[in-house]
Amino acid sequence: MAPNPIYLGVVGVGGVGTAFLQQLAKLPNAPSLVLLARSSQTLLSPAPSYSPAIPAADWQTASTAPSITKSGALSSSELISYLSSAPGRSVLVDNTSDPKLASAYPEFLKAGISIVTPNKKGFSSDLSLWKDIFASAASGKALVYHESTVMAGLPVLSTLRDLVATGDEVTRIEGVFSGTLSFLFNTFAPVSSSGSPAKWSDVVIKAKELGYTEPDPRDDLNGMDVARKLTILARISGLEIQSPSSFPIESLIPSELASLPATSAGVAEFIARLPEFDGSMDALKEQAEKAGKVVRYVGSIDIATKEVKVGLQQFDNDSAIAGLKGSDNVVSFYTKRYGSNPLIIQGAGAGGDVTAMGVTADLIKVIERL
Amino acid sequence: MAPNPIYLGVVGVGGVGTAFLQQLAKLPNAPSLVLLARSSQTLLSPAPSYSPAIPAADWQTASTAPSITKSGALSSSELISYLSSAPGRSVLVDNTSDPKLASAYPEFLKAGISIVTPNKKGFSSDLSLWKDIFASAASGKALVYHESTVMAGLPVLSTLRDLVATGDEVTRIEGVFSGTLSFLFNTFAPVSSSGSPAKWSDVVIKAKELGYTEPDPRDDLNGMDVARKLTILARISGLEIQSPSSFPIESLIPSELASLPATSAGVAEFIARLPEFDGSMDALKEQAEKAGKVVRYVGSIDIATKEVKVGLQQFDNDSAIAGLKGSDNVVSFYTKRYGSNPLIIQGAGAGGDVTAMGVTADLIKVIERL
């Protein structure tokens, strides 16, 4: 296994990107970082030698070094041209959430550039893009790993792919796939409530203040992020889901507030008017309590009926979903081999470090295979 | 990735071996099965062509076909000689629990033969064998995958290796690692007990009748199987555990009965005298209940203090360990990145189909890398 040199291009240095670069810097036998792109600037190892490499731990200092080529933002075709001309196999790590870059994955793959990414967009948009990505990988003899697109670094997609590849029959997938919505419901409707019950609007405001929600909490409450994850899981399970909007998504944005604009004024009005709907959320909670259950926001896939759903459901107090803590995620895989008790994976499903961990682990696997 | 042909030797056709062969038969692009060994007989594809292959689904019929070479049991060196002379890379799948074959893994690996196995013996015996296995793999440019040695097909070892490889700091590992002991304690000391409490001896006898224990239940109750799994987890975490007997193991065999012989008469006397100790087991259970807890048989590893323990502990009623059902296993990885809430993996940790699934998934990964 004397490895051939592998050339690495990284796009994005936000929370995940920064954590990834820190992990990359400590990797033994790390590939050669030859391209690092932010929105404003691209650092490149000079062609045609693709040397010296950009130091992953110290790229900000390197960006002033004369030995590193600087450029503005590169187009996808410029990225492809640079990486595919490297004197060895190359890998693109996309640490953005950019749909435009994701739509170009097929071109990277056809050019023999492997892809590792936590960016959901390529895998949860139109089915045609999903198919194009995997067909292009095959034709370009390149690899695609995207573990962190669902529940960050938790071994969810690798486990599902192993189940499918070894011939198990996955019958049902169910779980809490949003750290934000996990926190909201674990706080609003805990299994054992001591003290005075929390109001839904107060819990949302608290989560926003703690930075647990997107800047616009409606981006969590609309369920679209969960729907994208379900789309990915369903497709790996063999269901041809056209898009994340081709199945029912229960939005937690009251219909009366659905038309508020996506501006900061719109956010402010949304927050201000949210208490009007505390009564209906309390009713949902109490209805569940009367049945000895708790209400949770979950995604589920029934493989036989091809039914994919995202929304509120009631769960027994002693179920894995009811027992979640903090902002943890959980997924249960029900399969023929595992029988009545599912295979369960649980833990933090968001955050820079654990998302980057999934990216780094994928990169190690790609390097082992190239 | 036009794969080079890969030649596969399989030893063992018990419960796991039979399930593995069924899974292998359905694998697309399966490697060529050229050797299949049982204790009594070895089937071989004729050298030097190593063709025709043995049909995995139908090996019993093939064993009478004149095109397949028959032999008695082969020694390790004969296996190595045959596999390493194949016209391509070769893999040994060891579906036995044979310590002798495991002790020869280094010779296989040095000869360039990769190994996939659920056999714990090679990885949980003397530390020198563990080191020899991985050093030999490196020198022979061969691969070793053994996911199913801990909790069968659940993604436990791969997850731990990913955590370590990406630079996370594992601080503590804790779990229920025996399906048999999980069933015994989930039945003996359930979280919510309705009906009359079960006697420990009755639960053991019931489990034996259901086939949940080894033929000699003392092989489960002595904790050695759990200790072997802990040894593997601790070593992957970086602790140099000399052997599974170099840390404390709390045996559930009463000391008064420890000297009974390992004969069927010994088993019978053990079972007959077990009720004498129901009182002390009840006391343990009640002591836990008074603290609002349940008693469970667990293994734990504290990385900082290098403390490895196997035995009884009390757990909160709402903990993941207390909430286990049936004979399920669970492991919690506490790490620096995952913070206060651990990464949890749970499900069936024993059984032919799910153990074979881990073996088949490992084989797929080895093929992808060779």
XYZ file of C-alpha atoms in Angstrom:
740
model
C 0.000 0.000 0.000
C 2.683 2.530 -0.885
C 0.141 5.197 -1.681
C 0.310 7.242 -4.814
C 0.189 10.956 -4.079
C -3.365 12.261 -3.925
C -4.212 15.884 -4.592
C -6.891 17.586 -2.587
C -9.049 20.610 -3.366
C -11.167 22.069 -0.551
C -14.001 24.553 -1.073
C -15.442 26.398 1.934
C -13.840 27.502 5.184
C -16.891 28.123 7.380
C -17.556 26.204 10.613
C -17.289 22.742 9.059
C -14.487 23.759 6.687
C -12.343 25.162 9.483
C -12.832 22.088 11.668
C -12.058 19.859 8.675
C -8.786 21.680 7.956
C -7.747 21.226 11.589
C -8.435 17.494 11.366
C -6.687 17.260 7.982
C -3.583 18.921 9.403
C -3.218 16.138 11.978
C -3.836 13.259 9.574
C -0.901 10.896 9.042
C -0.209 10.442 5.309
C -2.568 13.309 4.498
C -3.143 14.034 0.832
C -1.537 17.100 -0.669
C -3.758 20.184 -0.244
C -3.321 22.014 -3.560
C -6.474 24.133 -3.725
C -8.371 26.011 -1.017
C -11.304 28.160 -2.084
C -13.304 30.708 -0.152
C -15.956 32.893 -1.738
C -13.480 35.730 -2.124
C -10.198 34.001 -2.843
C -8.696 30.767 -4.104
C -5.284 29.527 -3.031
C -3.522 27.195 -5.444
C -0.292 25.242 -5.471
C 1.477 26.395 -8.608
C 0.957 24.214 -11.714
C 2.399 22.179 -13.303
C 4.279 20.836 -10.270
C 1.315 21.256 -7.869
C 3.926 22.014 -5.257
C 4.425 23.279 -2.596
C 1.216 22.137 -0.927
C -0.888 24.569 1.109
C -0.361 23.901 4.848
C -3.825 22.910 6.141
C -3.235 24.159 9.685
C -1.738 27.398 8.579
C -3.471 28.324 5.352
C -4.096 31.906 6.432
C -0.373 32.564 6.756
C 0.277 30.659 3.548
C -2.148 32.902 1.716
C 0.466 35.643 1.892
C 3.384 33.426 0.846
C 4.716 34.113 -2.665
C 5.039 30.363 -3.317
C 1.232 29.976 -3.325
C -0.792 31.203 -6.304
C -3.733 33.455 -5.499
C -6.845 33.848 -7.593
C -10.411 35.082 -7.264
C -13.341 32.685 -7.159
C -12.985 29.917 -9.742
C -15.813 28.487 -11.817
C -16.605 24.779 -11.606
C -14.932 24.162 -14.928
C -11.810 25.979 -13.768
C -11.749 23.866 -10.583
C -12.155 20.707 -12.662
C -9.457 21.721 -15.093
C -6.990 22.452 -12.277
C -7.687 19.312 -10.232
C -7.866 16.881 -13.156
C -4.477 18.118 -14.420
C -2.753 17.205 -11.131
C -0.051 14.531 -11.450
C -2.156 11.921 -9.598
C -5.705 11.147 -8.477
C -7.578 14.117 -7.033
C -10.411 14.657 -4.547
C -12.773 17.611 -4.113
C -13.984 18.251 -0.561
C -17.017 20.525 -0.772
C -17.613 22.047 2.661
C -20.240 24.503 1.401
C -24.015 24.148 1.167
C -23.931 25.577 -2.354
C -26.481 24.038 -4.745
C -24.588 25.375 -7.767
C -21.353 23.570 -6.934
C -23.369 20.423 -6.126
C -25.017 20.531 -9.549
C -21.550 20.334 -11.106
C -20.555 17.131 -9.229
C -21.208 14.980 -12.335
C -18.634 16.967 -14.292
C -16.028 16.578 -11.538
C -16.689 12.839 -11.339
C -16.589 12.288 -15.113
C -13.170 13.949 -15.031
C -12.025 11.377 -12.461
C -12.178 13.710 -9.451
C -13.644 11.988 -6.381
C -16.007 13.926 -4.113
C -16.358 14.030 -0.318
C -18.951 16.393 1.112
C -21.455 17.236 3.859
C -23.421 19.320 1.299
C -26.923 17.831 1.067
C -27.909 19.670 -2.100
C -26.477 17.249 -4.658
C -28.174 14.244 -3.086
C -31.535 15.689 -2.073
C -32.547 17.755 -5.099
C -33.988 16.371 -8.341
C -33.675 12.630 -8.781
C -31.994 13.244 -12.128
C -29.024 14.875 -10.366
C -28.719 11.952 -7.927
C -28.660 9.485 -10.829
C -26.235 11.628 -12.804
C -23.843 11.798 -9.828
C -23.581 8.033 -9.385
C -23.510 7.269 -13.120
C -20.768 9.852 -13.586
C -18.774 8.382 -10.703
C -18.907 4.980 -12.370
C -17.898 6.315 -15.782
C -15.104 8.469 -14.326
C -13.877 5.707 -11.993
C -14.225 8.209 -9.170
C -15.740 7.869 -5.699
C -18.506 9.827 -3.905
C -18.789 9.790 -0.099
C -21.313 11.981 1.707
C -21.792 10.506 5.211
C -22.171 13.925 6.834
C -25.199 14.860 4.714
C -27.377 12.991 7.255
C -26.791 13.299 11.036
C -23.243 14.638 10.604
C -20.496 12.183 11.595
C -22.807 9.493 12.950
C -22.399 6.288 10.903
C -25.860 6.423 9.337
C -25.387 6.291 5.575
C -22.499 3.808 5.754
C -24.642 1.506 7.899
C -27.644 1.775 5.577
C -25.430 1.105 2.549
C -23.950 -1.961 4.302
C -27.430 -3.289 5.097
C -28.511 -2.871 1.476
C -25.257 -4.162 -0.042
C -25.263 -7.348 2.033
C -28.834 -8.132 1.012
C -30.765 -7.235 4.142
C -34.298 -5.986 3.558
C -34.834 -2.574 5.145
C -38.520 -2.266 5.961
C -38.766 0.997 7.882
C -36.561 3.934 8.851
C -37.638 6.345 11.557
C -35.900 9.025 13.530
C -35.273 12.525 14.759
C -33.065 14.119 12.120
C -32.884 17.730 13.238
C -30.888 18.843 16.252
C -32.937 22.012 16.439
C -36.303 20.248 16.417
C -34.948 17.650 18.844
C -34.051 20.393 21.316
C -37.385 22.172 20.839
C -39.506 19.111 21.580
C -37.243 17.613 24.287
C -37.615 20.960 26.071
C -41.287 21.632 25.285
C -42.568 18.112 25.985
C -40.090 16.222 28.175
C -40.888 12.656 29.271
C -40.721 13.498 32.946
C -41.697 17.126 33.419
C -40.797 18.705 36.706
C -41.554 22.355 37.251
C -43.907 24.522 35.249
C -44.504 23.544 31.628
C -42.749 25.631 28.985
C -44.647 27.588 26.340
C -43.818 26.646 22.757
C -43.053 30.231 21.760
C -40.687 30.643 24.730
C -38.824 27.467 23.785
C -38.393 28.665 20.195
C -37.116 32.051 21.382
C -34.712 30.396 23.838
C -33.380 28.106 21.115
C -32.873 31.070 18.812
C -30.988 32.972 21.527
C -28.763 29.935 22.196
C -27.894 29.769 18.498
C -29.602 26.385 18.130
C -31.814 27.597 15.275
C -30.957 29.115 11.925
C -30.924 32.933 11.992
C -34.483 32.629 10.643
C -36.076 29.873 12.811
C -38.594 29.245 10.047
C -35.766 27.528 8.135
C -35.864 24.843 10.836
C -39.602 24.881 11.486
C -40.559 24.343 7.835
C -39.197 20.787 7.964
C -37.327 21.104 4.657
C -33.950 20.164 6.161
C -35.458 16.962 7.569
C -37.144 16.283 4.224
C -33.790 16.514 2.436
C -32.265 13.953 4.815
C -35.242 11.619 4.350
C -34.850 11.946 0.591
C -31.247 10.744 0.838
C -32.091 7.805 3.125
C -35.031 6.757 0.949
C -32.956 6.860 -2.228
C -30.187 4.725 -0.685
C -32.940 2.300 0.343
C -33.986 2.042 -3.296
C -36.997 4.381 -3.451
C -37.022 6.744 -6.417
C -37.963 9.968 -4.639
C -38.285 12.715 -7.249
C -37.519 15.576 -4.846
C -37.878 16.517 -1.169
C -41.177 18.181 -2.009
C -42.739 15.037 -3.462
C -43.953 13.746 -0.059
C -45.905 15.307 2.828
C -44.000 17.689 5.092
C -45.803 19.017 8.154
C -44.560 22.565 8.628
C -44.485 24.007 12.145
C -44.983 27.479 10.706
C -48.632 28.377 11.382
C -50.430 28.884 8.082
C -51.510 32.346 9.243
C -47.819 33.330 9.374
C -46.701 31.532 6.222
C -46.788 34.627 4.046
C -44.511 36.764 6.244
C -41.493 37.865 4.225
C -38.035 36.286 4.639
C -36.612 39.545 5.961
C -35.443 40.476 9.425
C -38.728 42.351 9.838
C -40.493 39.156 8.814
C -38.532 37.163 11.405
C -39.351 39.726 14.077
C -43.079 39.648 13.289
C -43.030 35.833 13.191
C -41.465 35.696 16.664
C -43.822 38.355 17.990
C -46.926 36.522 16.787
C -45.791 32.985 17.702
C -47.429 33.122 21.199
C -50.858 33.272 19.481
C -50.322 29.599 18.618
C -49.139 28.352 22.019
C -52.624 27.038 22.733
C -52.676 24.714 19.757
C -49.186 23.385 20.577
C -50.293 22.787 24.185
C -53.293 20.874 22.884
C -51.026 18.586 20.835
C -48.828 18.003 23.861
C -51.741 17.254 26.186
C -53.380 14.927 23.697
C -50.172 12.874 23.645
C -49.836 12.963 27.438
C -53.353 11.588 27.836
C -52.240 8.561 25.814
C -49.112 8.219 27.995
C -46.954 9.509 25.167
C -44.904 12.489 24.031
C -45.057 14.425 20.783
C -41.929 14.576 18.600
C -41.027 15.873 15.140
C -39.827 12.908 13.144
C -39.180 11.601 9.690
C -40.178 8.123 8.616
C -39.888 5.929 5.563
C -42.002 2.833 4.985
C -40.229 0.952 2.228
C -43.030 -1.429 1.247
C -45.658 1.293 0.818
C -43.030 3.808 -0.409
C -44.477 6.263 2.103
C -42.144 9.048 3.250
C -43.416 11.433 5.920
C -42.066 14.346 7.910
C -44.016 15.761 10.820
C -45.362 15.370 14.345
C -46.005 11.955 15.837
C -46.668 10.546 19.299
C -44.185 8.140 20.919
C -44.262 5.909 23.984
C -42.405 7.367 26.948
C -39.936 4.467 26.969
C -39.127 4.617 23.237
C -35.695 5.594 21.935
C -37.176 8.707 20.330
C -38.882 9.910 23.524
C -35.699 9.319 25.522
C -33.505 11.639 23.434
C -31.598 14.307 25.328
C -30.565 17.837 24.398
C -30.281 18.283 20.660
C -29.375 14.659 19.894
C -30.504 12.865 16.772
C -31.530 9.229 16.510
C -32.311 6.849 13.679
C -33.888 3.400 13.882
C -33.417 0.952 11.026
C -36.004 -1.814 10.999
C -34.842 -4.680 8.797
C -35.669 -8.283 8.087
C -32.471 -9.526 9.745
C -32.735 -7.292 12.815
C -36.337 -8.322 13.410
C -38.599 -6.540 15.854
C -35.845 -4.557 17.639
C -34.285 -2.036 15.266
C -30.638 -1.113 14.761
C -30.364 2.287 16.480
C -27.745 5.023 16.084
C -27.903 8.080 18.325
C -25.873 11.156 19.171
C -25.030 14.690 18.098
C -26.156 15.128 14.506
C -24.927 18.677 13.947
C -21.972 20.899 14.809
C -18.714 21.773 13.074
C -16.454 19.208 14.744
C -18.677 16.152 14.358
C -19.710 17.095 10.826
C -16.057 17.548 9.870
C -15.290 14.191 11.482
C -17.656 12.518 9.003
C -15.931 14.356 6.144
C -12.450 13.393 7.335
C -13.443 9.752 7.879
C -14.899 9.678 4.348
C -11.722 11.206 2.961
C -9.635 8.499 4.648
C -11.830 5.829 3.016
C -11.540 7.466 -0.394
C -7.751 7.635 -0.081
C -7.657 3.960 0.906
C -9.574 3.063 -2.241
C -7.894 5.316 -4.819
C -12.922 0.336 -11.209
C -12.659 -2.764 -13.386
C -11.790 -5.098 -10.523
C -9.027 -7.622 -10.711
C -10.259 -11.109 -9.892
C -10.104 -11.843 -6.169
C -9.861 -15.360 -4.797
C -11.704 -16.276 -1.658
C -11.099 -19.034 0.865
C -13.764 -19.674 3.511
C -13.239 -21.758 6.641
C -16.232 -22.826 8.720
C -19.821 -23.581 7.702
C -21.639 -23.354 11.041
C -24.399 -20.850 11.753
C -22.405 -17.784 10.730
C -20.640 -19.594 7.879
C -23.881 -20.795 6.338
C -25.495 -17.354 6.547
C -22.344 -15.807 5.062
C -22.360 -18.191 2.085
C -26.004 -17.280 1.416
C -25.119 -13.588 1.437
C -22.021 -14.190 -0.707
C -24.099 -16.026 -3.297
C -26.265 -12.928 -3.837
C -23.394 -10.451 -3.984
C -22.923 -8.670 -7.313
C -19.301 -8.984 -8.508
C -18.599 -11.554 -5.798
C -15.029 -12.804 -5.536
C -14.267 -16.276 -6.765
C -14.835 -18.878 -4.026
C -11.925 -21.285 -4.533
C -11.648 -22.909 -1.100
C -14.290 -23.995 1.382
C -13.146 -25.832 4.484
C -15.141 -27.695 7.111
C -13.558 -29.694 9.884
C -13.979 -32.892 7.903
C -13.460 -31.831 4.317
C -11.950 -29.117 2.153
C -13.294 -28.228 -1.282
C -10.828 -26.637 -3.682
C -10.970 -25.211 -7.172
C -8.319 -27.138 -9.083
C -4.899 -25.478 -9.286
C -3.226 -23.957 -11.232
C -6.269 -22.393 -12.951
C -8.253 -21.972 -9.695
C -11.299 -22.672 -11.818
C -14.172 -23.511 -11.780
C -15.188 -21.630 -8.637
C -17.231 -23.341 -5.917
C -20.858 -22.121 -6.126
C -21.485 -20.433 -2.753
C -25.224 -21.132 -2.717
C -24.851 -24.704 -3.770
C -21.590 -25.896 -2.293
C -23.106 -29.114 -0.934
C -24.047 -30.247 -4.432
C -20.703 -29.038 -5.763
C -18.910 -31.166 -3.215
C -19.878 -34.194 -5.295
C -18.922 -32.644 -8.653
C -15.780 -34.108 -10.238
C -14.620 -30.621 -11.279
C -13.996 -29.696 -7.622
C -10.985 -31.093 -5.775
C -11.670 -32.733 -2.416
C -9.276 -32.981 0.467
C -9.256 -33.594 4.187
C -8.589 -30.822 6.664
C -5.696 -28.603 5.561
C -3.055 -27.146 7.839
C -2.593 -23.383 8.017
C 0.508 -23.608 5.883
C -1.350 -25.638 3.263
C -4.135 -23.030 3.234
C -1.566 -20.255 2.850
C 0.262 -22.064 0.084
C -2.934 -22.664 -1.873
C -4.379 -19.145 -1.475
C -1.146 -17.259 -2.050
C -0.551 -19.170 -5.301
C -3.879 -17.985 -6.767
C -3.529 -15.840 -9.912
C -4.680 -12.671 -8.072
C -5.167 -11.204 -4.607
C -6.755 -13.556 -2.097
C -8.854 -13.238 1.055
C -9.383 -15.687 3.910
C -12.786 -15.529 5.627
C -12.494 -17.332 8.952
C -15.997 -18.135 10.182
C -14.759 -20.343 13.015
C -13.930 -19.479 16.614
C -10.713 -21.498 16.383
C -7.784 -20.027 18.344
C -5.291 -22.137 16.365
C -6.305 -20.707 12.997
C -6.346 -17.202 14.539
C -2.780 -17.645 15.770
C -1.713 -18.231 12.159
C -3.205 -14.940 10.867
C 0.232 -13.263 10.784
C 1.506 -15.935 8.362
C -1.516 -15.466 6.076
C -1.053 -11.695 6.114
C 2.697 -11.815 5.480
C 1.887 -13.943 2.420
C -0.388 -11.153 1.165
C -3.657 -12.883 2.072
C -6.200 -10.472 3.566
C -8.384 -11.606 6.455
C -12.047 -11.024 7.256
C -13.427 -12.703 10.357
C -15.888 -12.686 13.274
C -13.432 -14.860 15.244
C -12.487 -12.930 18.399
C -9.522 -15.106 19.304
C -6.863 -13.396 17.183
C -7.712 -9.949 18.521
C -8.442 -10.689 22.169
C -5.651 -13.061 23.158
C -2.074 -12.041 23.984
C -1.128 -8.521 23.003
C 1.821 -9.944 21.058
C -0.564 -11.675 18.625
C -2.547 -8.455 18.124
C 0.628 -6.560 17.305
C 1.918 -9.333 15.079
C -1.366 -9.355 13.110
C -1.277 -5.636 12.273
C 2.482 -5.540 11.640
C 2.161 -8.559 9.344
C -0.727 -6.919 7.472
C 1.444 -3.876 6.831
C 4.429 -5.905 5.676
C 2.297 -8.172 3.482
C 0.274 -5.254 2.083
C -2.831 -7.167 3.161
C -5.963 -6.022 4.995
C -7.610 -7.217 8.239
C -11.289 -6.479 8.943
C -13.038 -7.935 11.997
C -16.162 -5.843 12.614
C -18.208 -8.848 13.760
C -15.855 -9.662 16.628
C -17.759 -7.097 18.753
C -21.584 -6.844 18.662
C -21.854 -8.754 15.354
C -22.851 -6.597 12.379
C -23.445 -3.401 14.343
C -21.023 -0.683 13.161
C -19.026 -0.563 16.393
C -15.390 -1.142 15.464
C -15.606 0.894 12.242
C -17.061 3.809 14.197
C -14.402 3.597 16.903
C -11.655 3.410 14.283
C -13.126 6.476 12.513
C -13.217 8.422 15.793
C -9.579 7.563 16.502
C -8.360 8.080 12.928
C -9.936 11.544 12.630
C -8.315 12.665 15.876
C -11.229 12.596 18.298
C -10.351 11.805 21.892
C -12.319 8.824 23.174
C -12.655 9.208 26.935
C -14.982 6.375 27.940
C -16.679 3.343 26.394
C -19.532 1.608 28.156
C -22.101 -0.933 27.136
C -23.906 -4.229 27.260
C -21.868 -6.545 25.062
C -23.523 -9.918 25.617
C -26.926 -10.774 24.167
C -27.277 -13.546 26.732
C -26.533 -11.355 29.740
C -28.712 -8.592 28.271
C -31.654 -10.994 28.116
C -30.986 -12.329 31.624
C -30.966 -8.903 33.289
C -33.708 -7.322 31.130
C -35.896 -10.239 32.259
C -34.706 -10.498 35.866
C -34.697 -6.761 36.635
C -36.898 -4.914 34.129
C -37.340 -1.138 34.459
C -41.100 -1.400 34.850
C -41.947 -4.686 36.450
C -45.509 -5.851 36.227
C -46.468 -9.198 37.658
C -44.506 -11.281 40.086
C -40.722 -10.861 40.069
C -38.718 -13.584 38.381
C -36.154 -15.650 40.255
C -32.609 -15.450 38.884
C -32.281 -19.218 38.612
C -35.567 -19.475 36.710
C -34.452 -16.790 34.259
C -31.173 -18.619 33.623
C -33.004 -21.906 33.075
C -35.501 -20.248 30.719
C -32.704 -18.655 28.721
C -30.942 -22.008 28.453
C -34.135 -23.673 27.230
C -34.674 -20.931 24.632
C -31.147 -21.515 23.325
C -30.033 -18.023 24.390
C -27.115 -19.359 26.434
C -24.187 -21.516 25.471
C -24.812 -25.244 26.067
C -22.946 -24.652 29.333
C -24.438 -21.382 30.704
C -21.277 -20.855 32.746
C -19.559 -19.913 29.456
C -21.788 -16.827 29.430
C -21.916 -16.212 33.174
C -18.139 -16.156 33.604
C -17.938 -12.854 31.689
C -15.016 -13.983 29.530
C -16.825 -13.314 26.245
C -17.512 -9.730 27.352
C -13.901 -9.383 28.503
C -12.653 -10.405 25.048
C -14.808 -7.730 23.399
C -13.600 -5.099 25.862
C -10.016 -6.107 25.111
C -10.589 -5.424 21.403
C -12.279 -2.051 22.010
C -9.584 -0.962 24.461
C -6.783 -1.902 22.075
C -8.358 0.027 19.179
C -8.611 2.976 21.585
C -4.865 2.753 22.127
C -4.640 0.901 25.462
C -2.094 -1.894 25.550
C -4.174 -4.600 27.212
C -1.987 -7.675 27.698
C -4.863 -10.159 27.696
C -8.551 -10.411 28.630
C -7.525 -11.681 32.048
C -5.408 -8.629 32.889
C -8.369 -6.622 34.242
C -11.150 -7.393 36.740
C -13.986 -9.612 35.540
C -16.914 -10.151 37.890
C -18.078 -13.715 37.313
C -21.742 -14.545 37.882
C -20.776 -18.092 38.767
C -21.063 -18.333 42.578
C -17.646 -19.125 44.033
C -19.151 -22.147 45.804
C -19.928 -23.623 42.358
C -16.744 -22.568 40.590
C -15.065 -25.916 40.917
C -17.845 -27.978 39.333
C -16.454 -29.839 36.326
C -17.122 -28.731 32.727
C -19.070 -31.883 32.041
C -22.778 -32.402 31.438
C -23.006 -33.678 35.012
C -21.279 -30.476 36.106
C -23.787 -28.377 34.145
C -26.674 -30.302 35.688
C -25.371 -29.822 39.212
C -24.724 -26.126 38.529
C -28.318 -25.638 37.375
C -29.665 -27.669 40.279
C -27.793 -25.638 42.891
C -28.317 -22.195 41.288
C -31.521 -21.496 43.310
C -29.388 -21.436 46.497
C -28.088 -18.083 45.282
C -31.386 -16.453 44.284
C -31.414 -14.570 47.571
C -28.160 -12.775 46.895
C -29.245 -11.860 43.354
C -32.537 -10.516 44.748
C -30.560 -8.419 47.220
C -28.544 -6.858 44.388
C -31.732 -6.099 42.485
C -33.478 -4.558 45.478
C -30.467 -2.478 46.403
C -30.574 -0.937 42.914
C -34.344 -0.443 43.045
C -34.053 1.461 46.304
C -31.784 3.925 44.489
C -34.302 4.168 41.614
C -32.022 2.135 39.398
C -31.638 -1.251 37.751
C -28.722 -3.657 37.829
C -27.041 -4.625 34.545
C -23.974 -6.593 33.494
C -21.749 -4.207 31.583
C -18.266 -3.593 30.333
C -16.572 -0.243 30.589
C -13.295 1.344 29.600
C -11.962 4.566 31.071
C -9.240 5.678 28.702
C -7.541 8.251 30.936
C -7.151 5.911 33.912
C -6.692 2.854 31.633
C -9.309 1.096 33.751
C -11.162 -1.766 32.068
C -13.968 -3.449 34.014
C -16.511 -6.164 33.416
C -19.309 -6.772 35.900
C -22.508 -5.617 37.563
C -23.379 -1.940 37.803
C -26.466 0.116 38.606
C -28.050 2.362 35.966
C -30.724 5.066 36.019
C -34.097 3.864 34.789
C -34.052 6.328 31.884
C -30.541 5.450 30.679
C -29.875 3.788 27.342
C -28.553 0.701 29.120
C -31.611 0.307 31.370
C -33.933 0.742 28.380
C -32.534 -2.162 26.388
C -35.041 -4.733 25.157
C -34.792 -8.485 24.645
C -31.240 -9.583 24.005
C -30.085 -6.307 22.425
C -26.609 -4.908 22.876
C -25.667 -1.263 23.251
C -22.429 0.702 23.286
C -21.891 4.332 24.264
C -18.801 6.169 23.060
C -17.996 9.242 25.132
C -15.591 11.486 23.247
C -14.254 15.012 23.370
C -16.143 16.012 20.228
C -19.438 14.404 21.200
C -19.363 16.046 24.609
C -21.705 15.040 27.414
C -24.118 13.010 25.281
C -22.394 9.920 23.892
C -22.541 8.395 20.432
C -24.764 5.339 20.921
C -25.162 2.215 18.790
C -27.777 -0.365 19.712
C -29.356 -3.524 18.346
C -28.954 -7.261 17.983
C -25.339 -8.149 18.749
C -25.498 -11.879 18.084
C -27.076 -14.320 15.665
C -25.995 -15.948 12.430
C -27.543 -13.508 9.959
C -26.407 -10.263 11.588
C -22.942 -11.637 12.344
C -22.589 -12.763 8.733
C -23.777 -9.333 7.620
C -20.767 -7.774 9.340
C -18.488 -10.301 7.654
C -19.992 -9.690 4.209
C -19.854 -5.891 4.623
C -16.187 -6.194 5.638
C -15.481 -8.404 2.615
C -17.037 -5.780 0.313
C -14.739 -3.135 1.826
C -11.671 -5.351 1.437
C -12.536 -6.017 -2.212
C -12.961 -2.294 -2.817
C -9.484 -1.665 -1.437
C -7.533 -4.550 -2.986
